[in-house]
Amino acid sequence: MSKLCKFCGAEMDDEAFECPECLKKIPGAELLAKQKAIEKKQKLKSRLTTAGIVLGGIAIITALVAIVTTLNKKPSDLYGKPIETYIESCVENNYKKHMSAFTGYMGTFLAQQYSYYVMGQIPEDDTKVQTAAILYLDAYYQDLIAKYGTDVEITYDINDEKRYTAEELQKYQEEYISFYKDGLAGTVFSDGYELVLTFHIDGMLAKNTIVEPGFQVFEIDDEWYIMRTVDFFYEEEAPDVETYK
């Protein structure tokens, strides 16, 4: 709809305060403009308030979800990650992923061990150490699929879980620093568990079950790591896991 200018009769927009033809302002235009401005501010304020309430509600809900998720999180959700990473690295033949399951210093130590198995000695050159270690992991992978098949899948169960005390963590921290020495003075063991794990190796060619007692996982400098490798070719009949509880 539109209204007519009182001065020249031209059509005007309902919201207009000035005639587009004669350019004369309608009576009370300034007052109406102020009222419109006030109404606009009130509407904007109302929208902002509503938006604030909605966003505040979302923030509260998000915080509650985060709290509930944290409270419901099991220790294995944290320390299980490096275990899964290690398993994946073996069945994927992924050297980089393999080493990420261990601390940097332990990864270096393992690489040296692997290179020794391949070359009969530990090369002085770090590049040669890594190359030999990659060859070792590749050979391990080839043996794995030769025994179990290319579809080999490895899963695990946690049969027992013992959390280390602060005193025990301090002891292992000191042993770790003492063993690896250089550059580890500030290393912190903030949490850790001793586990009894049962690994299930399942493939088209063969199946196997291996019980690993005393399997250690530690949170070191805010990251979780495993502290040992697993022999997925172990053939001796697995003992009852109740023995280790």
PDB file of C-alpha atoms in Angstrom:
ATOM      1  CA  MET A   1       0.000   0.000   0.000  1.00  0.00           C
ATOM      2  CA  SER A   2       1.010   3.629  -0.372  1.00  0.00           C
ATOM      3  CA  LYS A   3      -0.085   7.014   0.868  1.00  0.00           C
ATOM      4  CA  LEU A   4      -0.550  10.366  -0.895  1.00  0.00           C
ATOM      5  CA  CYS A   5       1.474  13.506  -0.363  1.00  0.00           C
ATOM      6  CA  LYS A   6      -0.648  16.186   1.318  1.00  0.00           C
ATOM      7  CA  PHE A   7       1.086  18.887  -0.732  1.00  0.00           C
ATOM      8  CA  CYS A   8       1.164  17.561  -4.322  1.00  0.00           C
ATOM      9  CA  GLY A   9      -0.895  14.359  -4.218  1.00  0.00           C
ATOM     10  CA  ALA A  10       1.962  12.138  -5.372  1.00  0.00           C
ATOM     11  CA  GLU A  11       2.124   8.550  -4.152  1.00  0.00           C
ATOM     12  CA  MET A  12       4.469   7.928  -1.262  1.00  0.00           C
ATOM     13  CA  ASP A  13       5.776   4.796   0.404  1.00  0.00           C
ATOM     14  CA  ASP A  14       4.081   4.091   3.732  1.00  0.00           C
ATOM     15  CA  GLU A  15       7.411   4.389   5.524  1.00  0.00           C
ATOM     16  CA  ALA A  16       8.471   7.624   3.745  1.00  0.00           C
ATOM     17  CA  PHE A  17       8.734  10.916   5.647  1.00  0.00           C
ATOM     18  CA  GLU A  18       9.430  13.004   2.553  1.00  0.00           C
ATOM     19  CA  CYS A  19       7.581  13.243  -0.803  1.00  0.00           C
ATOM     20  CA  PRO A  20       9.697  11.931  -3.690  1.00  0.00           C
ATOM     21  CA  GLU A  21       8.097  14.479  -6.059  1.00  0.00           C
ATOM     22  CA  CYS A  22       7.874  17.819  -4.220  1.00  0.00           C
ATOM     23  CA  LEU A  23      10.474  16.878  -1.596  1.00  0.00           C
ATOM     24  CA  LYS A  24       8.335  18.296   1.182  1.00  0.00           C
ATOM     25  CA  LYS A  25       8.296  16.513   4.517  1.00  0.00           C
ATOM     26  CA  ILE A  26       5.012  15.266   5.898  1.00  0.00           C
ATOM     27  CA  PRO A  27       3.759  16.899   9.133  1.00  0.00           C
ATOM     28  CA  GLY A  28       5.390  15.363  12.239  1.00  0.00           C
ATOM     29  CA  ALA A  29       8.066  13.693  10.137  1.00  0.00           C
ATOM     30  CA  GLU A  30      10.852  14.317  12.659  1.00  0.00           C
ATOM     31  CA  LEU A  31       8.820  12.883  15.524  1.00  0.00           C
ATOM     32  CA  LEU A  32       7.872   9.822  13.480  1.00  0.00           C
ATOM     33  CA  ALA A  33      11.491   9.319  12.467  1.00  0.00           C
ATOM     34  CA  LYS A  34      12.564   9.372  16.122  1.00  0.00           C
ATOM     35  CA  GLN A  35       9.842   6.892  17.037  1.00  0.00           C
ATOM     36  CA  LYS A  36      10.919   4.591  14.224  1.00  0.00           C
ATOM     37  CA  ALA A  37      14.524   4.810  15.358  1.00  0.00           C
ATOM     38  CA  ILE A  38      13.529   3.959  18.928  1.00  0.00           C
ATOM     39  CA  GLU A  39      11.442   1.008  17.741  1.00  0.00           C
ATOM     40  CA  LYS A  40      14.348  -0.208  15.594  1.00  0.00           C
ATOM     41  CA  LYS A  41      16.756  -0.067  18.561  1.00  0.00           C
ATOM     42  CA  GLN A  42      14.280  -1.908  20.789  1.00  0.00           C
ATOM     43  CA  LYS A  43      13.830  -4.650  18.180  1.00  0.00           C
ATOM     44  CA  LEU A  44      17.586  -4.973  17.748  1.00  0.00           C
ATOM     45  CA  LYS A  45      18.089  -5.126  21.510  1.00  0.00           C
ATOM     46  CA  SER A  46      15.397  -7.783  21.771  1.00  0.00           C
ATOM     47  CA  ARG A  47      17.031  -9.841  19.031  1.00  0.00           C
ATOM     48  CA  LEU A  48      20.452  -9.533  20.652  1.00  0.00           C
ATOM     49  CA  THR A  49      19.022 -10.547  24.014  1.00  0.00           C
ATOM     50  CA  THR A  50      17.323 -13.566  22.469  1.00  0.00           C
ATOM     51  CA  ALA A  51      20.492 -14.488  20.596  1.00  0.00           C
ATOM     52  CA  GLY A  52      22.489 -14.130  23.808  1.00  0.00           C
ATOM     53  CA  ILE A  53      20.098 -16.414  25.650  1.00  0.00           C
ATOM     54  CA  VAL A  54      20.248 -18.994  22.856  1.00  0.00           C
ATOM     55  CA  LEU A  55      24.058 -18.842  22.635  1.00  0.00           C
ATOM     56  CA  GLY A  56      24.333 -18.986  26.414  1.00  0.00           C
ATOM     57  CA  GLY A  57      22.096 -22.033  26.438  1.00  0.00           C
ATOM     58  CA  ILE A  58      24.177 -23.681  23.738  1.00  0.00           C
ATOM     59  CA  ALA A  59      27.364 -22.928  25.677  1.00  0.00           C
ATOM     60  CA  ILE A  60      25.888 -24.432  28.851  1.00  0.00           C
ATOM     61  CA  ILE A  61      24.711 -27.543  26.997  1.00  0.00           C
ATOM     62  CA  THR A  62      28.107 -27.910  25.303  1.00  0.00           C
ATOM     63  CA  ALA A  63      29.879 -27.589  28.654  1.00  0.00           C
ATOM     64  CA  LEU A  64      27.555 -30.156  30.247  1.00  0.00           C
ATOM     65  CA  VAL A  65      28.108 -32.590  27.368  1.00  0.00           C
ATOM     66  CA  ALA A  66      31.882 -32.133  27.712  1.00  0.00           C
ATOM     67  CA  ILE A  67      31.692 -32.759  31.471  1.00  0.00           C
ATOM     68  CA  VAL A  68      29.520 -35.861  31.052  1.00  0.00           C
ATOM     69  CA  THR A  69      31.794 -37.171  28.284  1.00  0.00           C
ATOM     70  CA  THR A  70      34.860 -36.642  30.467  1.00  0.00           C
ATOM     71  CA  LEU A  71      33.238 -38.317  33.463  1.00  0.00           C
ATOM     72  CA  ASN A  72      32.164 -41.295  31.343  1.00  0.00           C
ATOM     73  CA  LYS A  73      35.565 -41.663  29.649  1.00  0.00           C
ATOM     74  CA  LYS A  74      37.380 -44.819  30.684  1.00  0.00           C
ATOM     75  CA  PRO A  75      41.164 -44.918  31.240  1.00  0.00           C
ATOM     76  CA  SER A  76      41.404 -47.312  28.289  1.00  0.00           C
ATOM     77  CA  ASP A  77      40.035 -44.578  26.013  1.00  0.00           C
ATOM     78  CA  LEU A  78      43.330 -42.789  26.638  1.00  0.00           C
ATOM     79  CA  TYR A  79      45.984 -45.471  27.049  1.00  0.00           C
ATOM     80  CA  GLY A  80      44.323 -47.636  24.390  1.00  0.00           C
ATOM     81  CA  LYS A  81      45.338 -45.246  21.609  1.00  0.00           C
ATOM     82  CA  PRO A  82      49.045 -46.168  21.461  1.00  0.00           C
ATOM     83  CA  ILE A  83      48.118 -49.869  21.692  1.00  0.00           C
ATOM     84  CA  GLU A  84      45.798 -49.506  18.710  1.00  0.00           C
ATOM     85  CA  THR A  85      48.423 -47.435  16.875  1.00  0.00           C
ATOM     86  CA  TYR A  86      50.989 -50.191  17.408  1.00  0.00           C
ATOM     87  CA  ILE A  87      48.619 -52.882  16.124  1.00  0.00           C
ATOM     88  CA  GLU A  88      47.693 -50.799  13.072  1.00  0.00           C
ATOM     89  CA  SER A  89      51.350 -50.151  12.279  1.00  0.00           C
ATOM     90  CA  CYS A  90      52.072 -53.888  12.214  1.00  0.00           C
ATOM     91  CA  VAL A  91      49.167 -54.858   9.943  1.00  0.00           C
ATOM     92  CA  GLU A  92      49.680 -51.796   7.714  1.00  0.00           C
ATOM     93  CA  ASN A  93      53.493 -51.995   7.590  1.00  0.00           C
ATOM     94  CA  ASN A  94      53.672 -48.340   8.602  1.00  0.00           C
ATOM     95  CA  TYR A  95      57.041 -47.489  10.150  1.00  0.00           C
ATOM     96  CA  LYS A  96      56.184 -43.905  11.124  1.00  0.00           C
ATOM     97  CA  LYS A  97      53.001 -44.991  12.888  1.00  0.00           C
ATOM     98  CA  HIS A  98      54.900 -47.853  14.517  1.00  0.00           C
ATOM     99  CA  MET A  99      57.415 -45.528  16.136  1.00  0.00           C
ATOM    100  CA  SER A 100      54.740 -43.032  17.250  1.00  0.00           C
ATOM    101  CA  ALA A 101      53.437 -45.637  19.725  1.00  0.00           C
ATOM    102  CA  PHE A 102      56.685 -45.220  21.671  1.00  0.00           C
ATOM    103  CA  THR A 103      58.468 -42.225  23.177  1.00  0.00           C
ATOM    104  CA  GLY A 104      61.078 -40.606  20.963  1.00  0.00           C
ATOM    105  CA  TYR A 105      63.996 -42.042  22.905  1.00  0.00           C
ATOM    106  CA  MET A 106      62.516 -45.520  23.094  1.00  0.00           C
ATOM    107  CA  GLY A 107      61.722 -45.346  19.371  1.00  0.00           C
ATOM    108  CA  THR A 108      65.393 -44.566  18.714  1.00  0.00           C
ATOM    109  CA  PHE A 109      66.429 -47.521  20.878  1.00  0.00           C
ATOM    110  CA  LEU A 110      64.025 -49.846  19.043  1.00  0.00           C
ATOM    111  CA  ALA A 111      65.237 -48.646  15.643  1.00  0.00           C
ATOM    112  CA  GLN A 112      68.769 -49.531  16.694  1.00  0.00           C
ATOM    113  CA  GLN A 113      67.625 -52.983  17.813  1.00  0.00           C
ATOM    114  CA  TYR A 114      65.768 -53.542  14.549  1.00  0.00           C
ATOM    115  CA  SER A 115      68.783 -52.445  12.516  1.00  0.00           C
ATOM    116  CA  TYR A 116      70.967 -54.870  14.490  1.00  0.00           C
ATOM    117  CA  TYR A 117      68.630 -57.757  13.592  1.00  0.00           C
ATOM    118  CA  VAL A 118      68.959 -56.826   9.904  1.00  0.00           C
ATOM    119  CA  MET A 119      72.652 -55.913   9.681  1.00  0.00           C
ATOM    120  CA  GLY A 120      74.236 -57.721  12.606  1.00  0.00           C
ATOM    121  CA  GLN A 121      75.441 -54.380  13.938  1.00  0.00           C
ATOM    122  CA  ILE A 122      74.127 -50.903  14.715  1.00  0.00           C
ATOM    123  CA  PRO A 123      75.236 -48.432  12.015  1.00  0.00           C
ATOM    124  CA  GLU A 124      76.723 -45.171  13.201  1.00  0.00           C
ATOM    125  CA  ASP A 125      74.733 -43.245  10.601  1.00  0.00           C
ATOM    126  CA  ASP A 126      71.145 -42.498  11.747  1.00  0.00           C
ATOM    127  CA  THR A 127      69.807 -42.706   8.195  1.00  0.00           C
ATOM    128  CA  LYS A 128      71.181 -46.222   7.821  1.00  0.00           C
ATOM    129  CA  VAL A 129      69.681 -47.173  11.188  1.00  0.00           C
ATOM    130  CA  GLN A 130      66.265 -46.004  10.039  1.00  0.00           C
ATOM    131  CA  THR A 131      66.580 -47.717   6.653  1.00  0.00           C
ATOM    132  CA  ALA A 132      67.506 -51.017   8.300  1.00  0.00           C
ATOM    133  CA  ALA A 133      64.674 -50.630  10.844  1.00  0.00           C
ATOM    134  CA  ILE A 134      62.174 -50.070   8.024  1.00  0.00           C
ATOM    135  CA  LEU A 135      63.462 -53.229   6.327  1.00  0.00           C
ATOM    136  CA  TYR A 136      62.993 -55.121   9.599  1.00  0.00           C
ATOM    137  CA  LEU A 137      59.374 -53.962   9.970  1.00  0.00           C
ATOM    138  CA  ASP A 138      58.706 -54.840   6.336  1.00  0.00           C
ATOM    139  CA  ALA A 139      60.077 -58.339   6.882  1.00  0.00           C
ATOM    140  CA  TYR A 140      57.948 -58.662  10.032  1.00  0.00           C
ATOM    141  CA  TYR A 141      54.875 -57.641   8.025  1.00  0.00           C
ATOM    142  CA  GLN A 142      55.666 -60.143   5.245  1.00  0.00           C
ATOM    143  CA  ASP A 143      56.001 -62.917   7.818  1.00  0.00           C
ATOM    144  CA  LEU A 144      52.734 -61.797   9.437  1.00  0.00           C
ATOM    145  CA  ILE A 145      50.697 -62.104   6.236  1.00  0.00           C
ATOM    146  CA  ALA A 146      52.529 -65.303   5.246  1.00  0.00           C
ATOM    147  CA  LYS A 147      51.382 -66.919   8.504  1.00  0.00           C
ATOM    148  CA  TYR A 148      47.920 -65.427   8.923  1.00  0.00           C
ATOM    149  CA  GLY A 149      46.958 -64.155   5.462  1.00  0.00           C
ATOM    150  CA  THR A 150      46.612 -60.752   3.822  1.00  0.00           C
ATOM    151  CA  ASP A 151      43.326 -60.242   5.667  1.00  0.00           C
ATOM    152  CA  VAL A 152      44.995 -60.515   9.089  1.00  0.00           C
ATOM    153  CA  GLU A 153      43.202 -58.620  11.847  1.00  0.00           C
ATOM    154  CA  ILE A 154      44.502 -58.078  15.374  1.00  0.00           C
ATOM    155  CA  THR A 155      42.253 -57.095  18.274  1.00  0.00           C
ATOM    156  CA  TYR A 156      42.793 -57.128  22.018  1.00  0.00           C
ATOM    157  CA  ASP A 157      40.946 -57.455  25.320  1.00  0.00           C
ATOM    158  CA  ILE A 158      41.924 -55.871  28.615  1.00  0.00           C
ATOM    159  CA  ASN A 159      41.754 -58.621  31.223  1.00  0.00           C
ATOM    160  CA  ASP A 160      43.216 -56.708  34.125  1.00  0.00           C
ATOM    161  CA  GLU A 161      44.170 -53.107  34.829  1.00  0.00           C
ATOM    162  CA  LYS A 162      46.327 -51.826  37.694  1.00  0.00           C
ATOM    163  CA  ARG A 163      46.955 -48.116  38.031  1.00  0.00           C
ATOM    164  CA  TYR A 164      50.376 -47.102  39.295  1.00  0.00           C
ATOM    165  CA  THR A 165      50.690 -45.033  42.447  1.00  0.00           C
ATOM    166  CA  ALA A 166      52.535 -41.706  42.508  1.00  0.00           C
ATOM    167  CA  GLU A 167      55.488 -43.442  44.150  1.00  0.00           C
ATOM    168  CA  GLU A 168      55.598 -46.132  41.462  1.00  0.00           C
ATOM    169  CA  LEU A 169      55.387 -43.531  38.704  1.00  0.00           C
ATOM    170  CA  GLN A 170      58.291 -41.653  40.267  1.00  0.00           C
ATOM    171  CA  LYS A 171      60.340 -44.861  40.331  1.00  0.00           C
ATOM    172  CA  TYR A 172      59.678 -45.640  36.669  1.00  0.00           C
ATOM    173  CA  GLN A 173      60.345 -42.026  35.728  1.00  0.00           C
ATOM    174  CA  GLU A 174      63.745 -42.156  37.401  1.00  0.00           C
ATOM    175  CA  GLU A 175      64.564 -45.498  35.759  1.00  0.00           C
ATOM    176  CA  TYR A 176      63.564 -44.171  32.347  1.00  0.00           C
ATOM    177  CA  ILE A 177      65.671 -41.027  32.708  1.00  0.00           C
ATOM    178  CA  SER A 178      68.605 -43.068  33.989  1.00  0.00           C
ATOM    179  CA  PHE A 179      68.395 -45.558  31.107  1.00  0.00           C
ATOM    180  CA  TYR A 180      68.016 -43.076  28.239  1.00  0.00           C
ATOM    181  CA  LYS A 181      70.033 -40.299  29.936  1.00  0.00           C
ATOM    182  CA  ASP A 182      70.741 -37.383  27.574  1.00  0.00           C
ATOM    183  CA  GLY A 183      68.036 -34.733  27.323  1.00  0.00           C
ATOM    184  CA  LEU A 184      65.480 -36.439  29.575  1.00  0.00           C
ATOM    185  CA  ALA A 185      65.931 -34.533  32.838  1.00  0.00           C
ATOM    186  CA  GLY A 186      62.542 -32.820  32.547  1.00  0.00           C
ATOM    187  CA  THR A 187      60.553 -35.920  31.579  1.00  0.00           C
ATOM    188  CA  VAL A 188      57.391 -36.409  33.664  1.00  0.00           C
ATOM    189  CA  PHE A 189      55.462 -39.658  34.148  1.00  0.00           C
ATOM    190  CA  SER A 190      52.024 -38.332  35.129  1.00  0.00           C
ATOM    191  CA  ASP A 191      49.987 -41.540  34.885  1.00  0.00           C
ATOM    192  CA  GLY A 192      50.449 -45.201  34.093  1.00  0.00           C
ATOM    193  CA  TYR A 193      48.903 -48.679  34.148  1.00  0.00           C
ATOM    194  CA  GLU A 194      50.068 -52.272  34.213  1.00  0.00           C
ATOM    195  CA  LEU A 195      47.765 -54.398  32.068  1.00  0.00           C
ATOM    196  CA  VAL A 196      47.033 -57.984  31.237  1.00  0.00           C
ATOM    197  CA  LEU A 197      46.126 -57.989  27.542  1.00  0.00           C
ATOM    198  CA  THR A 198      44.860 -60.774  25.338  1.00  0.00           C
ATOM    199  CA  PHE A 199      45.648 -60.279  21.655  1.00  0.00           C
ATOM    200  CA  HIS A 200      43.542 -62.103  19.071  1.00  0.00           C
ATOM    201  CA  ILE A 201      45.191 -62.596  15.673  1.00  0.00           C
ATOM    202  CA  ASP A 202      42.646 -63.661  13.072  1.00  0.00           C
ATOM    203  CA  GLY A 203      43.354 -64.384   9.414  1.00  0.00           C
ATOM    204  CA  MET A 204      42.278 -66.622   6.551  1.00  0.00           C
ATOM    205  CA  LEU A 205      45.338 -68.862   6.994  1.00  0.00           C
ATOM    206  CA  ALA A 206      45.613 -69.065  10.780  1.00  0.00           C
ATOM    207  CA  LYS A 207      44.417 -67.758  14.121  1.00  0.00           C
ATOM    208  CA  ASN A 208      46.250 -67.206  17.378  1.00  0.00           C
ATOM    209  CA  THR A 209      45.687 -65.892  20.889  1.00  0.00           C
ATOM    210  CA  ILE A 210      48.467 -64.336  22.929  1.00  0.00           C
ATOM    211  CA  VAL A 211      48.272 -63.243  26.573  1.00  0.00           C
ATOM    212  CA  GLU A 212      50.610 -60.397  27.515  1.00  0.00           C
ATOM    213  CA  PRO A 213      50.880 -59.864  31.310  1.00  0.00           C
ATOM    214  CA  GLY A 214      52.752 -56.885  32.688  1.00  0.00           C
ATOM    215  CA  PHE A 215      52.035 -54.728  29.645  1.00  0.00           C
ATOM    216  CA  GLN A 216      52.931 -51.161  30.665  1.00  0.00           C
ATOM    217  CA  VAL A 217      51.430 -47.938  29.353  1.00  0.00           C
ATOM    218  CA  PHE A 218      52.469 -44.501  30.605  1.00  0.00           C
ATOM    219  CA  GLU A 219      51.404 -40.909  30.140  1.00  0.00           C
ATOM    220  CA  ILE A 220      54.718 -39.181  29.568  1.00  0.00           C
ATOM    221  CA  ASP A 221      54.825 -35.418  29.033  1.00  0.00           C
ATOM    222  CA  ASP A 222      51.051 -35.377  28.364  1.00  0.00           C
ATOM    223  CA  GLU A 223      51.105 -38.192  25.755  1.00  0.00           C
ATOM    224  CA  TRP A 224      50.356 -41.899  26.196  1.00  0.00           C
ATOM    225  CA  TYR A 225      52.901 -44.509  25.074  1.00  0.00           C
ATOM    226  CA  ILE A 226      53.446 -48.250  25.260  1.00  0.00           C
ATOM    227  CA  MET A 227      56.740 -49.553  26.613  1.00  0.00           C
ATOM    228  CA  ARG A 228      57.214 -52.853  24.783  1.00  0.00           C
ATOM    229  CA  THR A 229      56.644 -54.709  21.527  1.00  0.00           C
ATOM    230  CA  VAL A 230      54.485 -57.821  21.046  1.00  0.00           C
ATOM    231  CA  ASP A 231      55.483 -61.066  19.370  1.00  0.00           C
ATOM    232  CA  PHE A 232      52.421 -61.910  17.283  1.00  0.00           C
ATOM    233  CA  PHE A 233      54.059 -65.201  16.259  1.00  0.00           C
ATOM    234  CA  TYR A 234      54.202 -66.625  19.782  1.00  0.00           C
ATOM    235  CA  GLU A 235      52.994 -70.231  19.471  1.00  0.00           C
ATOM    236  CA  GLU A 236      52.937 -71.580  23.021  1.00  0.00           C
ATOM    237  CA  GLU A 237      49.452 -72.195  24.335  1.00  0.00           C
ATOM    238  CA  ALA A 238      48.272 -69.045  26.084  1.00  0.00           C
ATOM    239  CA  PRO A 239      47.904 -69.435  29.872  1.00  0.00           C
ATOM    240  CA  ASP A 240      44.663 -68.676  31.635  1.00  0.00           C
ATOM    241  CA  VAL A 241      44.435 -64.903  32.098  1.00  0.00           C
ATOM    242  CA  GLU A 242      43.107 -65.500  35.625  1.00  0.00           C
ATOM    243  CA  THR A 243      46.680 -66.450  36.528  1.00  0.00           C
ATOM    244  CA  TYR A 244      47.727 -62.816  36.168  1.00  0.00           C
ATOM    245  CA  LYS A 245      44.890 -61.142  38.056  1.00  0.00           C
TER     246      LYS A 245
END
